[in-house]
Coordinates of C-alpha atoms in Angstrom, one line a residue:
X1 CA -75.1 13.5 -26.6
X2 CA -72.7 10.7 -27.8
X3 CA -69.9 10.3 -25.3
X4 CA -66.5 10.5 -27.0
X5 CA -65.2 7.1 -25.3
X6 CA -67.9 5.2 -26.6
X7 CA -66.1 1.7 -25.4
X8 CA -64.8 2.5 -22.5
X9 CA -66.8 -0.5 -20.6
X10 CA -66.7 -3.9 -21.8
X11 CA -68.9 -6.1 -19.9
X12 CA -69.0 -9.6 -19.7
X13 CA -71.9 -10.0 -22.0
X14 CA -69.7 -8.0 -24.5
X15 CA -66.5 -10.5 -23.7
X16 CA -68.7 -13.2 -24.5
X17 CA -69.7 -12.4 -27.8
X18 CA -66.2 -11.7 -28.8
X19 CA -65.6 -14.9 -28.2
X20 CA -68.1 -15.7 -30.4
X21 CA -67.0 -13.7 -33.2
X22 CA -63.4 -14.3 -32.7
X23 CA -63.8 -18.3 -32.3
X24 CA -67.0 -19.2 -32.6
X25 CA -67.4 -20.2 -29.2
X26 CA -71.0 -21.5 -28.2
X27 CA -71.3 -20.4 -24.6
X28 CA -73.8 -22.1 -22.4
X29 CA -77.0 -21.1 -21.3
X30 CA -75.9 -20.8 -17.5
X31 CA -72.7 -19.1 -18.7
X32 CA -74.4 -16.4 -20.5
X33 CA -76.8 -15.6 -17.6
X34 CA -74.3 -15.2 -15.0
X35 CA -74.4 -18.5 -13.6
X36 CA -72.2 -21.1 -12.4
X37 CA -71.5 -23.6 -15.6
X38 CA -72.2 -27.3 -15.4
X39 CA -71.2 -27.9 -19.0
X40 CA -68.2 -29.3 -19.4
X41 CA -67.1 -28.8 -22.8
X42 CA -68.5 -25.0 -22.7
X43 CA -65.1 -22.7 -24.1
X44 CA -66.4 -19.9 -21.3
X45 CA -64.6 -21.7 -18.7
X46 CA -61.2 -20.9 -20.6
X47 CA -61.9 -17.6 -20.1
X48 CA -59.8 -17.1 -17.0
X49 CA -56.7 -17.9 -18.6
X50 CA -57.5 -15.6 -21.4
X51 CA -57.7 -12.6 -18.9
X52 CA -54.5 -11.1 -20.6
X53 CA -56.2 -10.8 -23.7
X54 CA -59.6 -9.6 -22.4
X55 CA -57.3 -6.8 -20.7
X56 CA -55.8 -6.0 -23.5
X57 CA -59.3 -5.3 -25.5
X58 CA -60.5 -3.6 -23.0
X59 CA -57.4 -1.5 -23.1
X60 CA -57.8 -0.5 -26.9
X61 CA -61.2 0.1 -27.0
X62 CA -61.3 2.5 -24.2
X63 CA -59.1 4.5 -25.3
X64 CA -60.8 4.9 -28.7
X65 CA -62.0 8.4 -28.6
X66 CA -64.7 9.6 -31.5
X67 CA -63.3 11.9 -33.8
X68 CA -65.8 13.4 -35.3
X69 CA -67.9 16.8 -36.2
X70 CA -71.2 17.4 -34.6
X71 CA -74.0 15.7 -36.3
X72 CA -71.4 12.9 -37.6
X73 CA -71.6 9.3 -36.4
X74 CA -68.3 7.7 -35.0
X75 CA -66.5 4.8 -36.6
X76 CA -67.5 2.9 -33.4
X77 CA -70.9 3.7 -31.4
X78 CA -70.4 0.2 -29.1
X79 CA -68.9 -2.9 -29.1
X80 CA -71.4 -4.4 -31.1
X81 CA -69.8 -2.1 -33.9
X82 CA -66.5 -3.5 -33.6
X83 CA -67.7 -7.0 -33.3
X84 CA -69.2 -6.4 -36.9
X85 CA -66.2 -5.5 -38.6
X86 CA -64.8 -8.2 -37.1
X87 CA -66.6 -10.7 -38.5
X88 CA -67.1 -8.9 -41.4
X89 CA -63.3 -9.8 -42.0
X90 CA -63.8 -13.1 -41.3
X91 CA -66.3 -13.6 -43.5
X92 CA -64.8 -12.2 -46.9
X93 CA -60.7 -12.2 -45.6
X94 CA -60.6 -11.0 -49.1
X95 CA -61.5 -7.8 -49.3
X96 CA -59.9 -4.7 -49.5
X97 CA -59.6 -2.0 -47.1
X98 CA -61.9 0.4 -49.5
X99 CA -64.4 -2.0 -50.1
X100 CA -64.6 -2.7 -46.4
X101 CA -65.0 1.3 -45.7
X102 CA -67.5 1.5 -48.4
X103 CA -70.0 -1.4 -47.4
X104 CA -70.0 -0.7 -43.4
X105 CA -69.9 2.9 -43.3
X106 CA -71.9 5.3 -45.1
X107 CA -70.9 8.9 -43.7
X108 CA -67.7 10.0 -45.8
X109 CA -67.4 12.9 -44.1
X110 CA -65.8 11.1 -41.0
X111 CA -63.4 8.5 -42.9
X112 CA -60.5 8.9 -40.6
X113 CA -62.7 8.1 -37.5
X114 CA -63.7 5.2 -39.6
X115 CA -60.4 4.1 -40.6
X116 CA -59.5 3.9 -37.0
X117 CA -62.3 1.4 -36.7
X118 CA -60.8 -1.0 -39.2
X119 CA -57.4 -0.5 -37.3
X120 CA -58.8 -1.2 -34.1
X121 CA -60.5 -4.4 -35.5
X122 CA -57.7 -6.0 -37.2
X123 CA -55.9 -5.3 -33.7
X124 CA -58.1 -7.6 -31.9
X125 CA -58.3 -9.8 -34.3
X126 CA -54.7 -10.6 -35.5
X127 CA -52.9 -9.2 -33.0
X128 CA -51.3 -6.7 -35.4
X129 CA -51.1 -2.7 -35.4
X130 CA -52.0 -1.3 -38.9
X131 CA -52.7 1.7 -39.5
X132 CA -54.2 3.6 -42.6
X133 CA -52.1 3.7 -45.8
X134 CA -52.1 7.5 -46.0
X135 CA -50.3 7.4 -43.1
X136 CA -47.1 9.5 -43.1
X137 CA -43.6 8.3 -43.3
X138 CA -42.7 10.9 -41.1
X139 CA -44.8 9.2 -38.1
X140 CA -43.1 5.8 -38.8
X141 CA -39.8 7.9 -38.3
X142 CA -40.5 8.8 -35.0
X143 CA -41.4 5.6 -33.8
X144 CA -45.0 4.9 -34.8
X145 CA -44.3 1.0 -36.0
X146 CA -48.0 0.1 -37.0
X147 CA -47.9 -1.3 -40.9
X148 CA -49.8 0.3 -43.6
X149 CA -52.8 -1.3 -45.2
X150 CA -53.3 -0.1 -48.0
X151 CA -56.7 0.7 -49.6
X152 CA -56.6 -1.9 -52.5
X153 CA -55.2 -4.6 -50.4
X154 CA -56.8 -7.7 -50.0
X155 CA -57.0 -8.4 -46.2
X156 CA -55.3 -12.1 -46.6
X157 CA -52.9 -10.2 -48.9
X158 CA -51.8 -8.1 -46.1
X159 CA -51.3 -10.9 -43.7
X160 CA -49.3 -12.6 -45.5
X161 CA -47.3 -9.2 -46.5
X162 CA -46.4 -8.3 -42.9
X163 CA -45.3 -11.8 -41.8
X164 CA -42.6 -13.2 -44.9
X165 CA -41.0 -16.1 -44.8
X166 CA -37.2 -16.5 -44.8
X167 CA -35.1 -19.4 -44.6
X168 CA -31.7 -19.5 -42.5
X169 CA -28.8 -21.6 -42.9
X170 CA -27.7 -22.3 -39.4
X171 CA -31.3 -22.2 -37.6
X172 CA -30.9 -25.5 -36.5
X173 CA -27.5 -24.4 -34.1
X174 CA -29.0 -21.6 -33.3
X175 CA -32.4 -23.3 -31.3
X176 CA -29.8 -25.4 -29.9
X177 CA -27.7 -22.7 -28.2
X178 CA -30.2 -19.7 -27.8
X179 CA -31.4 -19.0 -24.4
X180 CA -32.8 -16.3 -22.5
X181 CA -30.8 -16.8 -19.3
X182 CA -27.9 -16.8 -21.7
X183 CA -28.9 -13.9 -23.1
X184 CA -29.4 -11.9 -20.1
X185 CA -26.5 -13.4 -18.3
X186 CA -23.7 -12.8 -21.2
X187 CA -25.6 -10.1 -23.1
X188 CA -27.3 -8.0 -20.1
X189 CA -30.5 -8.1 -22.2
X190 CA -33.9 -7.4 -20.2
X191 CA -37.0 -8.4 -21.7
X192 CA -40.5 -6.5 -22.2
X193 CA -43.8 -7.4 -23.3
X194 CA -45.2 -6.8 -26.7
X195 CA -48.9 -6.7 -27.8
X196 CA -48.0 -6.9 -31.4
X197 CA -47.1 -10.2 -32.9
X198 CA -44.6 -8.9 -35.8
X199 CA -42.4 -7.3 -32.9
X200 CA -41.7 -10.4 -31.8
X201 CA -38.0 -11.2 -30.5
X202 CA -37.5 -8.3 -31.7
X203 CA -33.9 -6.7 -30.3
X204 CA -33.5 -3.2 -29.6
X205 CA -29.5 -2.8 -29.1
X206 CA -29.8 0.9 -27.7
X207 CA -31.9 0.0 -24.7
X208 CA -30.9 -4.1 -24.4
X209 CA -34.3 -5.1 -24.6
X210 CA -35.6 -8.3 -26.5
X211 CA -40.0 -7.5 -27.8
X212 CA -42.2 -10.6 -26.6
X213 CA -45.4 -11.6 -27.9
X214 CA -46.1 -13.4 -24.4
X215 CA -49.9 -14.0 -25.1
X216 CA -50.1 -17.3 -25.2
X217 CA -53.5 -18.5 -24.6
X218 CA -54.7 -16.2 -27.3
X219 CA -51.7 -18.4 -29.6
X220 CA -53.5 -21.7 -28.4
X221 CA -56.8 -20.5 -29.2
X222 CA -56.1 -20.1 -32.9
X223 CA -54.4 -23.3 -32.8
X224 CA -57.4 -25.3 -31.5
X225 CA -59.3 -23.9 -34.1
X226 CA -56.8 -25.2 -36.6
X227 CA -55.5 -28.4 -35.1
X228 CA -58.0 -30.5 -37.5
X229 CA -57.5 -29.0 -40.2
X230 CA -56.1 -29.5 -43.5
X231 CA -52.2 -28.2 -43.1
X232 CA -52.2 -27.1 -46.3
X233 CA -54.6 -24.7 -45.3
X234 CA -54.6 -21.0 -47.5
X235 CA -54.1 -17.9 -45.2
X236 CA -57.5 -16.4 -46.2
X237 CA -59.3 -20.1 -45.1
X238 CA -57.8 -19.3 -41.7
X239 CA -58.9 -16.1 -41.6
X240 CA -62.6 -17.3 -42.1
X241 CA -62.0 -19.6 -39.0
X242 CA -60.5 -16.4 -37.0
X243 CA -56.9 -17.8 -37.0
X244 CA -53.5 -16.7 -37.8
X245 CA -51.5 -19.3 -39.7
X246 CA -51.1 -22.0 -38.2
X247 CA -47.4 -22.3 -38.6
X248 CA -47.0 -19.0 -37.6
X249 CA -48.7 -19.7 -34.7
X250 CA -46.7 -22.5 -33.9
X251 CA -43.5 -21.2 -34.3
X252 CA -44.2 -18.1 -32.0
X253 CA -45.5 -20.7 -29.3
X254 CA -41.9 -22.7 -29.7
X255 CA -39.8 -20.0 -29.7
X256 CA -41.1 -19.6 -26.3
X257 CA -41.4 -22.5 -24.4
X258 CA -38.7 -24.4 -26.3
X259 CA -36.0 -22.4 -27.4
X260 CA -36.1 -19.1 -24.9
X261 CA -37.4 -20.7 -21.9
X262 CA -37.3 -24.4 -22.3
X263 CA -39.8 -25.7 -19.9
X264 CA -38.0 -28.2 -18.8
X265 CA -34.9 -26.2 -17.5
X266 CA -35.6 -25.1 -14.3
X267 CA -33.5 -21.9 -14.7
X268 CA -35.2 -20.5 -17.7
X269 CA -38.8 -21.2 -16.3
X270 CA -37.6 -19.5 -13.0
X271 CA -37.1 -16.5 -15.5
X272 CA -40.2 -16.8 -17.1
X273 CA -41.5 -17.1 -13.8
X274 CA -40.5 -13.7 -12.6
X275 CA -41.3 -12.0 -16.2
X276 CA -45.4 -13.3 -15.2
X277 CA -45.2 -11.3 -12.1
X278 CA -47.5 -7.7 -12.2
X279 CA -44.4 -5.8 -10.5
X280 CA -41.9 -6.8 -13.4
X281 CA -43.0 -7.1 -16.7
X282 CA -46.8 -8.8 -16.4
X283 CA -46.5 -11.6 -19.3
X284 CA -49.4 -13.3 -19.6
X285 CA -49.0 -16.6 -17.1
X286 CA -50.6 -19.2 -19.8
X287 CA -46.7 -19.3 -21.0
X288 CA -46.0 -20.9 -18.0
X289 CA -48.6 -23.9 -19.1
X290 CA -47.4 -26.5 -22.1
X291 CA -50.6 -27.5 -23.7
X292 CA -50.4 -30.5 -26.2
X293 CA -53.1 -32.5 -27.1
X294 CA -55.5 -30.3 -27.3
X295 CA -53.7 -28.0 -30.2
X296 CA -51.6 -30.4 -31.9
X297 CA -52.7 -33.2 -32.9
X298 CA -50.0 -36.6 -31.8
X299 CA -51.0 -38.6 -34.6
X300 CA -49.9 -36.3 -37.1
X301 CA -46.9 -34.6 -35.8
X302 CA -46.2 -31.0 -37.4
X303 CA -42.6 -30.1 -38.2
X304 CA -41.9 -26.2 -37.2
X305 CA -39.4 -24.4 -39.8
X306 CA -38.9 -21.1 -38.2
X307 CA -39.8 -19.6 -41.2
X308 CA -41.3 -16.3 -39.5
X309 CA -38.7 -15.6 -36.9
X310 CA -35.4 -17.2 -38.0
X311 CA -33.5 -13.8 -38.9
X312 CA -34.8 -12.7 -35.0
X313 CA -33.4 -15.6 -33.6
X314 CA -30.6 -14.8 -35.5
X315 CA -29.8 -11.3 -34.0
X316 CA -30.7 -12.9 -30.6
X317 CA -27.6 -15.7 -31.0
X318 CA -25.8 -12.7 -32.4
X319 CA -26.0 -10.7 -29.9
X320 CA -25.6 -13.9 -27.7
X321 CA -22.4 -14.9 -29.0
X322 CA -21.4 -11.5 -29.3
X323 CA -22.2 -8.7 -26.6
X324 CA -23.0 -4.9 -27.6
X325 CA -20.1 -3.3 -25.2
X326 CA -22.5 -1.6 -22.6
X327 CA -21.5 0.9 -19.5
X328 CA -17.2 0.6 -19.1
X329 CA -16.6 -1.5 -22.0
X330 CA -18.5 0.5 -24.3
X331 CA -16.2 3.3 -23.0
X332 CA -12.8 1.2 -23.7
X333 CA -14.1 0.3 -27.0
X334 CA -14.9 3.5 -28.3
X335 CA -11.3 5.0 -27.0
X336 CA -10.2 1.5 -28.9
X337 CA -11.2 2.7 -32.1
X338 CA -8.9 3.8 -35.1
X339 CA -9.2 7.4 -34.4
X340 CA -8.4 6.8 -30.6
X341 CA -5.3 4.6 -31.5
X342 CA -3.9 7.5 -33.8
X343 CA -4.3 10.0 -31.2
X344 CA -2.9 8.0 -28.9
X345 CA 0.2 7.2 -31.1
X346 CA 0.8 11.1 -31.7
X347 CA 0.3 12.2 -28.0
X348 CA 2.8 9.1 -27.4
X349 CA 5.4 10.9 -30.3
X350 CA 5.4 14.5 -28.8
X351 CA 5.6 12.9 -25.0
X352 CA 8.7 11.2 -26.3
X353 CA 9.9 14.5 -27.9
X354 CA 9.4 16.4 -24.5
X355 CA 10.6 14.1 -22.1
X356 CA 13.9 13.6 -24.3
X357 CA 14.0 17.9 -24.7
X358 CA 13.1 17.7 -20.9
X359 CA 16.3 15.5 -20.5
X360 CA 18.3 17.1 -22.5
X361 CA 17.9 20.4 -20.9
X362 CA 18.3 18.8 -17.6
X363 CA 21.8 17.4 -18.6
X364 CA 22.7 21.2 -20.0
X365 CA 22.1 22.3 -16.4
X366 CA 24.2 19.6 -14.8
X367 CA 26.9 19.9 -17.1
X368 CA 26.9 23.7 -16.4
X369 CA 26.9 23.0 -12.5
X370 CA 30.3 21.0 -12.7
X371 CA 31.8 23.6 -14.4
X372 CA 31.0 26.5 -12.3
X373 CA 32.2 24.2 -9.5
X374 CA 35.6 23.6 -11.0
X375 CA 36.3 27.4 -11.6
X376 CA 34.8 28.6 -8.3
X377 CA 35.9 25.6 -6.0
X378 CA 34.5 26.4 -2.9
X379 CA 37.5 26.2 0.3
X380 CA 36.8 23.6 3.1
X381 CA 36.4 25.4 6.8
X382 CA 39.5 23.9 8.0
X383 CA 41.5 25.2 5.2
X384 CA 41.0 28.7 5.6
X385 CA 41.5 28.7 9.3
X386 CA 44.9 27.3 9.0
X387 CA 45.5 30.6 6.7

């Protein structure tokens, strides 16, 4: 009987030919058997500073659970399943979601265990939760924030769908004055790790959190596939490398190590220091690493634009520059509102009027004192002995 977590191992033999299909990687011959590498330019011996991302796979594959009647196959049977849509993908970046369902899948009968395959694919791949397009809107209400792809959508076309570009007006003050030890300093912001790359510096004002994409290495490792490449490079050519964008993957890697935690100031890499540790928030500890040469090339120097995440950065300096009032003053304000003020003005009216009845009444009372005294003056001791 098939079990219904059908991926919940991945072994190293299984790592390895992600690689493969992800990047292309040509792992060496002692690599692949188990033993120690003497090869100096074999990609295997990165793999221990991708161990963020290999935890992450194995995170979203073993929790895939078939969904499915007896007698039907599952979406996913191993990993070698996943790896095929995969590079499927990669190979024709522009298909559609229904042709895809139609040319690796043949029992119909099981479509929604299949669409979860395609889901879990592009998740791997792109970094991205998507979900089906029949998906209800009421989901996305309560939270669910994976993106619809819908069935006659080109894969390239969504990519470039869930990722628009925007231009800002004051982007260039804004790199110069964000910072993440400003933010949580002035702001009170905390920050928390994101395994989706649109949620990005992302700012949820209810809890003071600020979303990061904090896995680097798996950034770099589209960029080394892309740093000789033409720049004017279509979405769906990177795709059949097994890249994002390239500028897209810049930008992400600079909002990080230049403009939220400069590496170069000791206080925000102290911070970024502390977010890499597994009691706090576990970011991936390749952030912590500048890489140069080997993803940009320093011949040709690459302008970023901040194109992707310029109206993020803009809520960031924002919220910077302006504080949500949290815990007292978020009490004060909301007694500062209009509402409050009125109230306050007609509680401060009838106070007057009963303090000035109050005092009035009081006079009354005094005035009636004095004159019972001076009809009924009361006769000193000494006087009425003398009588």
């Amino acid at each position: 009987m098939a079990s219904h977590f059908p991926l919940s191992k991945a072994t190293t033999a299984e790592l390895q030919r992600l690689t493969r299909a992800l990047w292309s990687w040509s792992i060496c011959t002692e690599c692949s058997s188990g033993k120690p590498c003497h090869t100096e330019e074999c990609p295997w011996q990165r793999s221990t500073i991708l161990n963020q991302f290999f935890q992450f796979y194995k995170e979203v594959t073993a929790t895939y659970e078939a969904d499915v009647k007896p007698g039907q196959q599952p979406g996913l049977r191993t990993h070698e399943d996943l790896i095929m849509i995969i590079e499927e993908l990669k190979s024709n970046p522009e298909t559609t979601r229904e042709a895809l369902l139609e040319k690796l899948f043949t029992s119909r009968p099981a479509r929604n265990d299949q669409e979860r395959a395609i889901n879990i694919a592009v998740r791997v791949m792109m970094m991205v939760n998507c979900s089906m397009s029949r998906q209800s809107s009421i989901l996305l209400e309560y939270g669910n924030q994976d993106v619809p792809w819908r069935n006659d959508v080109p894969f390239s076309e969504f990519i470039t769908s869930i990722f628009p570009k925007t231009d800002h007006p004051s982007i260039d003050h804004i790199k110069a004055n964000l910072k993440a030890t400003k933010l949580k300093k002035r702001a009170r912001l905390s920050f928390e790790p994101t395994n989706d790359l649109r949620n990005h510096l992302r700012l949820d004002r209810k809890r003071a959190v600020v979303e990061i994409f904090h896995h680097t290495a798996f950034l770099k490792e589209q960029l080394r596939l892309t740093r000789d490449q033409p720049r004017s490079m279509s979405i769906a050519d990177s795709i059949k490398l097994g890249a994002l964008p390239r500028p897209l993957a810049l930008e992400t890697l600079a909002t990080l190590q230049t403009i939220l935690f400069p590496l170069t100031d000791a206080k925000s890499k102290a911070l970024l220091l502390s977010l890499t540790s597994t009691t706090t928030q576990n970011f991936d500890t390749d952030v912590l690493r500048y890489d140069s040469s080997t993803i940009r090339d320093p011949l040709h120097p690459e302008p970023i634009l901040y194109h992707y995440f310029a109206s993020h950065l803009a809520d960031l300096y924002e919220e910077q520059t302006n504080p949500t009032p949290r815990g007292m003053e978020k009490w004060f304000e909301r007694r500062s509102a209009p509402r409050y003020v009125m109230m306050a003005t007609i509680t401060g009216v009838f106070l007057a009027i009963f303090f000035s009845m109050a005092s009035l009444a009081l006079g009354g009372y005094q005035a009636w004192v004095g004159y019972q005294q001076w009809q009924h003056p009361v006769q000193s001791t000494g006087q009425t002995r003398a009588g």
